[in-house]
């Protein structure tokens, strides 16, 4: 399942707002189209929006290729700012674009050389993400017990990444080892990424999946059906506090109460060690209509007041381990994440 493809100078995005009913694609020829697709969540998931934005900057480079070098550079930097303003929480977006902008610092005189280097960098970001997910899967599956009932929230799968997935990468790898009895998927209101995307991905791979609505998780835990929880992440602060899809924090509290391990799976591009704690992570607030409507159908009074934060922050105390491509990180996160980044683990 491929959410992002760059081919013949165009970015092809699987339109995730239409899944699972329609499998259709958005074709972007310019960077504004990519910015719009990220904003509207046609492409979504922290690593995927980073990859898409990197290609968005390549498209901007094509658009401005006939300008003199200095003006070209100004336009590319402006395009990066537009892309950065699409969604605030997932740090992968900023990480990928800052990597792309670094290419501009390499004193190339010819615009065509800069464009070539931007293409190469975007492709590297894309390929590296897939490799990191495979590694996360390989390392993380060690934590999964035999005959496991696993709960996941939102979609941290192939659709949210360059492929394979983070949380679903661990589940895929554990399934290959014959360890997975059942994956329980929270539907994940308001945009239903669990119901629409995770259920779709797991079914396509033949992995046993049971969909539940968000308010059922506690009951399943009480019944002993859940052996561990695995979720993805949008940004991880230096102390291990983790922003992920709204509702993740509640699931972590439930897991803690029931003594069930709660794992976060994320590539190192999701770490933001410049932030001491999760309190500093910007939380996106989205359109109230996402809560009041499902598709075109109103499910609440049109005039009712709505609060629609798209993410919450799970305090590090509730996280049993963070599974990264560089290793499984256990508490004390403030010490161990820093050590991992400086390659001391
Ligand atoms: O609003 P979304 O759908 O972009 O949110 C996605 C999530 O919260 C994912 O769990 C997270 O980005 C990790 S994806 C590997």
CSV table of C-alpha atoms and ligand atoms in Angstrom, one decimal:
chain,number,residue,atom,x,y,z
A,1,UNK,CA,0.0,0.0,0.0
A,2,UNK,CA,1.7,3.2,-1.2
A,3,UNK,CA,0.3,6.6,0.0
A,4,UNK,CA,2.9,8.7,-1.8
A,5,UNK,CA,4.6,8.3,-5.2
A,6,UNK,CA,6.8,10.8,-7.0
A,7,UNK,CA,6.9,10.0,-10.7
A,8,UNK,CA,7.5,11.9,-13.9
A,9,UNK,CA,7.8,15.2,-12.0
A,10,UNK,CA,4.4,14.8,-10.3
A,11,UNK,CA,3.4,13.9,-6.8
A,12,UNK,CA,0.7,11.3,-6.6
A,13,UNK,CA,-1.1,11.0,-3.3
A,14,UNK,CA,-3.6,8.4,-2.3
A,15,UNK,CA,-6.6,10.5,-1.2
A,16,UNK,CA,-7.0,9.3,2.4
A,17,UNK,CA,-10.2,11.4,3.0
A,18,UNK,CA,-12.0,9.1,0.6
A,19,UNK,CA,-10.8,5.7,1.9
A,20,UNK,CA,-12.0,3.0,2.3
A,21,UNK,CA,-15.0,3.8,0.0
A,22,UNK,CA,-13.0,5.1,-2.9
A,23,UNK,CA,-9.5,4.4,-3.8
A,24,UNK,CA,-8.6,7.6,-5.7
A,25,UNK,CA,-5.5,9.7,-6.2
A,26,UNK,CA,-4.6,13.4,-6.1
A,27,UNK,CA,-2.0,14.5,-8.7
A,28,UNK,CA,0.0,17.5,-7.6
A,29,UNK,CA,2.0,19.5,-10.1
A,30,UNK,CA,2.7,22.4,-7.9
A,31,UNK,CA,3.6,23.0,-4.2
A,32,UNK,CA,0.3,24.7,-3.3
A,33,UNK,CA,-1.5,21.6,-4.3
A,34,UNK,CA,0.7,19.6,-1.8
A,35,UNK,CA,0.1,22.2,0.9
A,36,UNK,CA,-3.6,22.0,0.4
A,37,UNK,CA,-3.5,18.1,0.4
A,38,UNK,CA,-1.6,18.2,3.8
A,39,UNK,CA,-4.0,20.7,5.3
A,40,UNK,CA,-7.1,18.8,4.1
A,41,UNK,CA,-5.5,15.5,5.3
A,42,UNK,CA,-5.6,13.9,1.9
A,43,UNK,CA,-2.1,12.9,3.0
A,44,UNK,CA,-1.7,12.5,6.7
A,45,UNK,CA,0.4,10.8,9.4
A,46,UNK,CA,3.5,12.4,10.7
A,47,UNK,CA,6.2,10.8,8.5
A,48,UNK,CA,4.0,10.9,5.4
A,49,UNK,CA,3.4,14.6,5.6
A,50,UNK,CA,7.2,15.1,6.0
A,51,UNK,CA,7.8,13.1,2.8
A,52,UNK,CA,5.0,14.8,0.9
A,53,UNK,CA,6.3,18.3,1.9
A,54,UNK,CA,9.8,17.4,0.8
A,55,UNK,CA,8.5,16.6,-2.7
A,56,UNK,CA,6.3,19.7,-2.5
A,57,UNK,CA,9.5,21.7,-2.3
A,58,UNK,CA,10.9,19.8,-5.4
A,59,UNK,CA,7.7,20.9,-7.3
A,60,UNK,CA,8.3,24.5,-6.2
A,61,UNK,CA,11.8,24.2,-7.6
A,62,UNK,CA,10.3,23.1,-11.0
A,63,UNK,CA,7.9,26.0,-10.9
A,64,UNK,CA,10.6,28.6,-10.3
A,65,UNK,CA,13.4,27.0,-12.4
A,66,UNK,CA,13.6,29.9,-14.9
A,67,UNK,CA,14.3,32.5,-12.2
A,68,UNK,CA,17.8,33.9,-11.5
A,69,UNK,CA,19.5,32.0,-8.7
A,70,UNK,CA,18.9,34.6,-6.0
A,71,UNK,CA,15.2,35.0,-6.7
A,72,UNK,CA,14.9,31.2,-7.1
A,73,UNK,CA,16.3,30.7,-3.6
A,74,UNK,CA,13.9,33.3,-2.1
A,75,UNK,CA,10.9,31.6,-3.8
A,76,UNK,CA,11.9,28.2,-2.5
A,77,UNK,CA,12.2,29.5,1.0
A,78,UNK,CA,8.8,31.1,0.7
A,79,UNK,CA,7.3,27.8,-0.5
A,80,UNK,CA,8.9,26.0,2.5
A,81,UNK,CA,7.2,28.5,4.8
A,82,UNK,CA,3.8,27.9,3.1
A,83,UNK,CA,4.3,24.1,3.5
A,84,UNK,CA,5.3,24.5,7.2
A,85,UNK,CA,2.1,26.4,7.9
A,86,UNK,CA,-0.1,23.5,7.0
A,87,UNK,CA,-0.1,21.5,10.2
A,88,UNK,CA,1.6,22.4,13.5
A,89,UNK,CA,2.0,19.3,15.6
A,90,UNK,CA,3.9,16.6,13.7
A,91,UNK,CA,7.6,17.6,13.8
A,92,UNK,CA,8.4,15.4,10.8
A,93,UNK,CA,7.0,18.2,8.6
A,94,UNK,CA,9.6,20.7,9.9
A,95,UNK,CA,12.3,18.1,10.1
A,96,UNK,CA,11.9,17.2,6.4
A,97,UNK,CA,11.6,20.8,5.2
A,98,UNK,CA,14.6,21.9,7.2
A,99,UNK,CA,16.6,19.1,5.7
A,100,UNK,CA,15.5,20.3,2.2
A,101,UNK,CA,16.4,23.9,3.0
A,102,UNK,CA,19.9,22.8,4.1
A,103,UNK,CA,20.5,21.8,0.5
A,104,UNK,CA,20.2,25.5,-0.5
A,105,UNK,CA,23.1,26.4,1.8
A,106,UNK,CA,25.5,24.5,-0.3
A,107,UNK,CA,26.7,27.4,-2.5
A,108,UNK,CA,25.5,25.9,-5.9
A,109,UNK,CA,25.5,28.6,-8.6
A,110,UNK,CA,23.4,26.8,-11.2
A,111,UNK,CA,19.7,26.5,-10.4
A,112,UNK,CA,19.6,23.2,-12.3
A,113,UNK,CA,22.2,21.8,-9.8
A,114,UNK,CA,20.2,22.9,-6.8
A,115,UNK,CA,17.1,21.3,-8.3
A,116,UNK,CA,18.9,18.0,-8.8
A,117,UNK,CA,20.1,18.1,-5.2
A,118,UNK,CA,16.6,18.8,-3.9
A,119,UNK,CA,15.3,15.9,-5.9
A,120,UNK,CA,17.9,13.6,-4.4
A,121,UNK,CA,17.3,14.8,-0.8
A,122,UNK,CA,13.5,14.3,-1.1
A,123,UNK,CA,14.0,10.8,-2.4
A,124,UNK,CA,16.4,10.1,0.4
A,125,UNK,CA,13.9,11.3,3.0
A,126,UNK,CA,11.3,9.0,1.4
A,127,UNK,CA,13.5,5.9,1.2
A,128,UNK,CA,15.0,6.4,4.7
A,129,UNK,CA,11.5,6.5,6.2
A,130,UNK,CA,10.6,3.2,4.8
A,131,UNK,CA,13.9,1.7,6.1
A,132,UNK,CA,13.3,3.2,9.5
A,133,UNK,CA,9.8,1.6,9.7
A,134,UNK,CA,11.2,-1.8,8.8
A,135,UNK,CA,13.8,-1.4,11.5
A,136,UNK,CA,11.1,-0.3,14.1
A,137,UNK,CA,9.1,-3.4,13.1
A,138,UNK,CA,12.1,-5.7,13.5
A,139,UNK,CA,13.1,-4.3,16.9
A,140,UNK,CA,9.6,-3.7,18.2
A,141,UNK,CA,8.2,-7.2,17.6
A,142,UNK,CA,10.5,-8.5,20.3
A,143,UNK,CA,8.2,-6.8,22.8
A,144,UNK,CA,5.1,-8.5,21.6
A,145,UNK,CA,4.1,-11.7,23.6
A,146,UNK,CA,2.8,-14.8,21.9
A,147,UNK,CA,-0.9,-15.0,21.2
A,148,UNK,CA,-1.2,-11.2,21.7
A,149,UNK,CA,-4.2,-9.1,21.7
A,150,UNK,CA,-3.0,-5.7,20.7
A,151,UNK,CA,-4.8,-2.4,20.8
A,152,UNK,CA,-3.9,0.5,18.5
A,153,UNK,CA,-5.3,4.0,18.1
A,154,UNK,CA,-5.6,6.1,14.9
A,155,UNK,CA,-3.5,5.0,11.9
A,156,UNK,CA,0.3,4.7,12.2
A,157,UNK,CA,0.6,2.3,9.2
A,158,UNK,CA,1.8,2.3,5.7
A,159,UNK,CA,-0.7,5.0,4.8
A,160,UNK,CA,0.8,7.3,7.5
A,161,UNK,CA,4.4,6.8,6.4
A,162,UNK,CA,6.6,5.9,3.3
A,163,UNK,CA,5.4,2.3,3.9
A,164,UNK,CA,5.1,-0.6,6.4
A,165,UNK,CA,4.2,1.8,9.2
A,166,UNK,CA,5.5,2.5,12.8
A,167,UNK,CA,2.9,1.0,15.2
A,168,UNK,CA,1.5,-1.1,12.4
A,169,UNK,CA,5.1,-1.9,11.4
A,170,UNK,CA,5.6,-3.6,14.8
A,171,UNK,CA,2.3,-5.4,14.4
A,172,UNK,CA,3.2,-6.5,10.8
A,173,UNK,CA,6.5,-7.9,12.0
A,174,UNK,CA,5.0,-9.6,15.0
A,175,UNK,CA,2.3,-11.1,12.8
A,176,UNK,CA,5.0,-12.5,10.5
A,177,UNK,CA,6.5,-14.2,13.7
A,178,UNK,CA,3.0,-15.8,14.3
A,179,UNK,CA,2.5,-13.8,17.5
A,180,UNK,CA,-0.6,-11.8,16.8
A,181,UNK,CA,-4.0,-13.2,17.9
A,182,UNK,CA,-6.0,-10.1,17.3
A,183,UNK,CA,-5.5,-6.4,16.6
A,184,UNK,CA,-8.2,-4.2,18.2
A,185,UNK,CA,-8.6,-0.9,16.4
A,186,UNK,CA,-10.1,2.2,18.0
A,187,UNK,CA,-12.3,3.9,15.4
A,188,UNK,CA,-10.6,7.2,16.4
A,189,UNK,CA,-13.2,10.0,16.3
A,190,UNK,CA,-13.6,12.5,14.8
A,191,UNK,CA,-12.0,11.6,11.5
A,192,UNK,CA,-12.1,7.8,12.0
A,193,UNK,CA,-8.6,7.0,10.9
A,194,UNK,CA,-8.8,3.7,12.9
A,195,UNK,CA,-12.0,2.6,11.2
A,196,UNK,CA,-11.3,3.9,7.7
A,197,UNK,CA,-7.6,3.4,7.4
A,198,UNK,CA,-6.1,1.0,10.0
A,199,UNK,CA,-8.9,-1.5,9.6
A,200,UNK,CA,-8.5,-1.3,5.8
A,201,UNK,CA,-4.7,-1.8,6.0
A,202,UNK,CA,-4.9,-4.8,8.3
A,203,UNK,CA,-7.7,-6.4,6.4
A,204,UNK,CA,-5.7,-6.0,3.1
A,205,UNK,CA,-2.7,-7.8,4.8
A,206,UNK,CA,-4.9,-10.6,6.2
A,207,UNK,CA,-4.0,-9.6,9.8
A,208,UNK,CA,-6.8,-10.5,12.3
A,209,UNK,CA,-8.6,-7.2,13.1
A,210,UNK,CA,-11.5,-6.2,15.2
A,211,UNK,CA,-12.9,-2.7,15.1
A,212,UNK,CA,-14.2,-1.1,18.3
A,213,UNK,CA,-15.6,2.4,19.0
A,214,UNK,CA,-13.4,4.6,21.2
A,215,UNK,CA,-15.4,4.1,24.3
A,216,UNK,CA,-15.0,0.4,24.3
A,217,UNK,CA,-11.3,0.1,25.1
A,218,UNK,CA,-11.6,0.1,28.9
A,219,UNK,CA,-14.1,-2.8,28.8
A,220,UNK,CA,-11.8,-4.9,26.5
A,221,UNK,CA,-8.9,-4.3,28.9
A,222,UNK,CA,-11.1,-5.3,31.9
A,223,UNK,CA,-12.0,-8.5,30.0
A,224,UNK,CA,-8.3,-9.3,29.5
A,225,UNK,CA,-8.4,-9.1,25.8
A,226,UNK,CA,-5.5,-6.6,25.5
A,227,UNK,CA,-1.9,-7.6,26.2
A,228,UNK,CA,-0.3,-4.4,25.0
A,229,UNK,CA,-1.1,-1.1,23.3
A,230,UNK,CA,1.0,0.3,20.4
A,231,UNK,CA,0.5,3.7,19.0
A,232,UNK,CA,2.5,6.1,16.7
A,233,UNK,CA,3.6,9.6,17.5
A,234,UNK,CA,3.6,13.1,16.0
A,235,UNK,CA,6.2,14.6,18.2
A,236,UNK,CA,8.2,13.3,21.2
A,237,UNK,CA,9.7,15.8,23.6
A,238,UNK,CA,13.1,15.3,25.4
A,239,UNK,CA,11.5,13.8,28.5
A,240,UNK,CA,9.5,11.3,26.4
A,241,UNK,CA,6.1,13.1,26.6
A,242,UNK,CA,4.4,12.2,23.3
A,243,UNK,CA,1.9,13.9,21.1
A,244,UNK,CA,-0.3,11.6,19.1
A,245,UNK,CA,-3.9,11.5,17.8
A,246,UNK,CA,-6.5,12.8,20.2
A,247,UNK,CA,-7.6,10.0,22.5
A,248,UNK,CA,-4.2,8.4,22.8
A,249,UNK,CA,-3.7,9.9,26.3
A,250,UNK,CA,-7.0,8.4,27.5
A,251,UNK,CA,-5.9,4.9,26.2
A,252,UNK,CA,-2.6,5.3,28.0
A,253,UNK,CA,-4.4,6.1,31.3
A,254,UNK,CA,-6.6,3.0,30.8
A,255,UNK,CA,-3.6,0.8,30.0
A,256,UNK,CA,-1.8,2.1,33.2
A,257,UNK,CA,-4.8,1.3,35.4
A,258,UNK,CA,-5.0,-2.2,33.9
A,259,UNK,CA,-1.3,-2.8,34.1
A,260,UNK,CA,-1.0,-3.2,30.4
A,261,UNK,CA,2.3,-2.1,28.6
A,262,UNK,CA,1.8,1.0,26.5
A,263,UNK,CA,4.3,1.4,23.6
A,264,UNK,CA,5.0,4.3,21.3
A,265,UNK,CA,6.6,3.4,17.9
A,266,UNK,CA,8.3,6.3,16.0
A,267,UNK,CA,11.2,7.0,13.8
A,268,UNK,CA,14.0,9.3,15.1
A,269,UNK,CA,12.6,12.0,12.8
A,270,UNK,CA,9.7,12.3,15.3
A,271,UNK,CA,11.9,13.3,18.2
A,272,UNK,CA,12.0,17.0,19.1
A,273,UNK,CA,14.7,17.2,21.8
A,274,UNK,CA,14.6,21.0,21.6
A,275,UNK,CA,11.4,20.8,23.7
A,276,UNK,CA,11.9,19.8,27.3
A,277,UNK,CA,8.4,18.5,27.9
A,278,UNK,CA,5.2,17.9,26.0
A,279,UNK,CA,3.7,21.1,27.4
A,280,UNK,CA,5.7,22.9,24.7
A,281,UNK,CA,4.2,20.9,21.8
A,282,UNK,CA,1.8,22.9,19.7
A,283,UNK,CA,-1.6,21.2,19.4
A,284,UNK,CA,-3.5,21.6,16.2
A,285,UNK,CA,-7.2,22.6,16.5
A,286,UNK,CA,-9.3,21.7,13.5
A,287,UNK,CA,-12.6,22.7,12.0
A,288,UNK,CA,-15.6,22.1,14.3
A,289,UNK,CA,-17.5,20.6,11.4
A,290,UNK,CA,-15.3,17.5,11.7
A,291,UNK,CA,-17.1,16.8,15.0
A,292,UNK,CA,-20.5,17.9,14.0
A,293,UNK,CA,-20.6,16.0,10.7
A,294,UNK,CA,-19.6,12.6,9.4
A,295,UNK,CA,-19.0,13.0,5.7
A,296,UNK,CA,-22.0,15.0,4.5
A,297,UNK,CA,-24.3,14.0,7.3
A,298,UNK,CA,-24.9,16.2,10.3
A,299,UNK,CA,-24.7,14.3,13.6
A,300,UNK,CA,-25.2,17.3,16.0
A,301,UNK,CA,-27.2,20.5,16.2
A,302,UNK,CA,-25.6,22.9,13.6
A,303,UNK,CA,-25.3,25.7,16.2
A,304,UNK,CA,-23.7,23.7,19.0
A,305,UNK,CA,-20.3,24.8,20.3
A,306,UNK,CA,-17.4,22.4,19.5
A,307,UNK,CA,-13.9,21.9,20.8
A,308,UNK,CA,-11.7,19.9,18.3
A,309,UNK,CA,-8.1,19.4,19.3
A,310,UNK,CA,-6.5,17.0,16.9
A,311,UNK,CA,-3.8,15.7,19.2
A,312,UNK,CA,-3.1,15.2,22.9
A,313,UNK,CA,0.1,14.6,24.9
A,314,UNK,CA,0.7,11.3,26.8
A,315,UNK,CA,2.9,12.0,29.8
A,316,UNK,CA,6.1,9.9,29.7
A,317,UNK,CA,5.2,8.2,33.0
A,318,UNK,CA,2.5,6.3,31.1
A,319,UNK,CA,4.8,5.0,28.3
A,320,UNK,CA,6.5,1.6,28.9
A,321,UNK,CA,9.0,2.0,26.0
A,322,UNK,CA,9.6,4.1,22.9
A,323,UNK,CA,10.4,1.9,19.9
A,324,UNK,CA,12.6,3.7,17.4
A,325,UNK,CA,14.7,2.7,14.4
A,326,UNK,CA,17.8,3.1,16.7
A,327,UNK,CA,16.6,0.9,19.5
A,328,UNK,CA,14.0,0.4,22.1
A,329,UNK,CA,14.2,3.2,24.6
A,330,UNK,CA,13.1,2.7,28.2
A,331,UNK,CA,12.8,5.3,31.0
A,332,UNK,CA,14.5,7.5,32.0
A,333,UNK,CA,13.7,9.0,28.7
A,334,UNK,CA,15.4,12.4,29.4
A,335,UNK,CA,18.7,10.5,29.7
A,336,UNK,CA,18.1,7.7,27.2
A,337,UNK,CA,16.7,9.6,24.3
A,338,UNK,CA,19.6,12.1,24.5
A,339,UNK,CA,22.1,9.2,24.6
A,340,UNK,CA,20.5,7.5,21.6
A,341,UNK,CA,20.7,10.7,19.6
A,342,UNK,CA,24.3,11.1,20.4
A,343,UNK,CA,24.8,7.4,19.4
A,344,UNK,CA,25.8,6.3,22.9
A,345,UNK,CA,23.3,3.4,23.1
B,1,LIG,O1,-4.2,13.8,12.1
B,1,LIG,P1,-3.4,12.6,11.5
B,1,LIG,O2,-4.2,11.6,10.9
B,1,LIG,O3,-2.3,13.1,10.6
B,1,LIG,O4,-2.7,12.0,12.8
B,1,LIG,C1,-1.9,10.9,12.7
B,1,LIG,C2,-1.5,10.3,14.0
B,1,LIG,O5,-1.7,10.8,15.0
B,1,LIG,C3,-0.5,9.2,13.9
B,1,LIG,O6,-0.7,8.3,15.0
B,1,LIG,C4,0.9,9.7,13.9
B,1,LIG,O7,1.1,10.7,12.9
B,1,LIG,C5,1.9,8.7,13.7
B,1,LIG,S1,1.9,8.1,12.0
B,1,LIG,C6,3.2,6.9,11.8
